[in-house]
Amino acid sequence: VSLRMIGRKGRETGWIPLEQMQRHKFEPGKVETFSLQEADIGDLEVVEIQHDGDTEADSWFLEDVTIEIPTKGKVFYFQCREWLSKHHG
């Protein structure tokens, strides 16, 4: 699973792989938390998520994404409520 963020300054991050060591990732009903350090791209306008799962077992439903930027005291919320899947939705 990878994430890309696009900001108001007309800049964006590259695709950032989301990894967690020694944990099951993206299980149903779970909230996943990641810490990232990226260059300032301004207030976030778009968050894109992708994954490389090809089978129906790799499908998952993404409720929402919340990005917190503690150094700026800002929180950005993106509602998705869509399947990330080639087999659903």
Tab-separated table of C-alpha atoms in Angstrom:
chain	number	residue	atom	x	y	z
A	1	VAL	CA	0.000	0.000	0.000
A	2	SER	CA	1.322	3.424	-0.941
A	3	LEU	CA	0.194	6.979	-0.301
A	4	ARG	CA	0.722	10.206	-2.241
A	5	MET	CA	-0.218	13.653	-0.940
A	6	ILE	CA	-0.883	16.742	-3.071
A	7	GLY	CA	-0.781	20.203	-1.508
A	8	ARG	CA	-1.896	23.733	-2.282
A	9	LYS	CA	1.606	24.877	-3.110
A	10	GLY	CA	1.318	22.893	-6.339
A	11	ARG	CA	3.720	20.320	-4.962
A	12	GLU	CA	3.287	16.696	-4.081
A	13	THR	CA	5.081	13.870	-2.385
A	14	GLY	CA	6.131	10.867	-4.373
A	15	TRP	CA	4.462	7.534	-3.688
A	16	ILE	CA	5.291	6.636	-0.080
A	17	PRO	CA	5.126	2.927	0.832
A	18	LEU	CA	3.272	2.333	4.091
A	19	GLU	CA	5.022	-0.386	6.037
A	20	GLN	CA	4.734	-1.709	9.546
A	21	MET	CA	7.307	-4.046	10.954
A	22	GLN	CA	6.148	-7.341	12.493
A	23	ARG	CA	2.433	-6.505	12.390
A	24	HIS	CA	-0.436	-7.659	10.285
A	25	LYS	CA	-1.324	-4.772	8.006
A	26	PHE	CA	-4.732	-3.476	7.062
A	27	GLU	CA	-6.936	-5.980	8.860
A	28	PRO	CA	-10.725	-5.459	8.824
A	29	GLY	CA	-11.950	-3.023	11.457
A	30	LYS	CA	-8.445	-1.853	12.394
A	31	VAL	CA	-6.997	1.659	12.442
A	32	GLU	CA	-3.462	1.877	11.100
A	33	THR	CA	-1.073	4.650	12.150
A	34	PHE	CA	2.096	5.694	10.339
A	35	SER	CA	4.681	8.400	11.022
A	36	LEU	CA	6.112	10.153	7.980
A	37	GLN	CA	8.584	12.955	7.434
A	38	GLU	CA	8.055	14.745	4.143
A	39	ALA	CA	8.839	18.177	2.716
A	40	ASP	CA	6.256	20.939	3.193
A	41	ILE	CA	3.795	20.801	0.299
A	42	GLY	CA	1.321	23.257	1.828
A	43	ASP	CA	-2.156	22.485	3.079
A	44	LEU	CA	-3.260	19.115	1.761
A	45	GLU	CA	-5.831	19.030	-1.012
A	46	VAL	CA	-5.680	15.429	-2.219
A	47	VAL	CA	-4.552	12.105	-0.795
A	48	GLU	CA	-4.204	9.144	-3.160
A	49	ILE	CA	-3.932	5.526	-2.024
A	50	GLN	CA	-2.881	2.574	-4.148
A	51	HIS	CA	-2.072	-1.076	-3.609
A	52	ASP	CA	-0.806	-3.893	-5.776
A	53	GLY	CA	-3.262	-6.606	-4.719
A	54	ASP	CA	-4.600	-8.599	-7.628
A	55	THR	CA	-6.759	-11.191	-5.888
A	56	GLU	CA	-10.125	-10.768	-4.202
A	57	ALA	CA	-8.434	-11.610	-0.874
A	58	ASP	CA	-6.290	-8.475	-1.316
A	59	SER	CA	-9.374	-6.253	-1.518
A	60	TRP	CA	-10.098	-3.864	1.329
A	61	PHE	CA	-12.559	-1.143	2.166
A	62	LEU	CA	-11.045	2.242	3.022
A	63	GLU	CA	-13.277	4.300	5.294
A	64	ASP	CA	-11.140	7.442	5.609
A	65	VAL	CA	-7.662	8.919	5.923
A	66	THR	CA	-6.654	11.445	8.574
A	67	ILE	CA	-3.348	13.291	8.221
A	68	GLU	CA	-2.053	15.168	11.246
A	69	ILE	CA	0.722	17.735	10.971
A	70	PRO	CA	1.609	18.447	14.619
A	71	THR	CA	4.266	21.057	13.790
A	72	LYS	CA	1.542	23.197	12.166
A	73	GLY	CA	-1.287	22.184	14.487
A	74	LYS	CA	-3.324	21.006	11.488
A	75	VAL	CA	-5.436	17.942	10.781
A	76	PHE	CA	-6.736	16.994	7.339
A	77	TYR	CA	-9.559	14.485	6.965
A	78	PHE	CA	-10.336	12.695	3.701
A	79	GLN	CA	-13.408	10.515	3.467
A	80	CYS	CA	-13.164	7.601	1.053
A	81	ARG	CA	-15.755	4.896	1.833
A	82	GLU	CA	-14.713	2.897	-1.216
A	83	TRP	CA	-13.283	-0.520	-1.965
A	84	LEU	CA	-9.660	-0.617	-3.063
A	85	SER	CA	-10.158	-3.613	-5.241
A	86	LYS	CA	-10.365	-4.942	-8.755
A	87	HIS	CA	-13.187	-7.231	-7.577
A	88	HIS	CA	-15.496	-4.972	-5.518
A	89	GLY	CA	-17.231	-1.699	-5.940
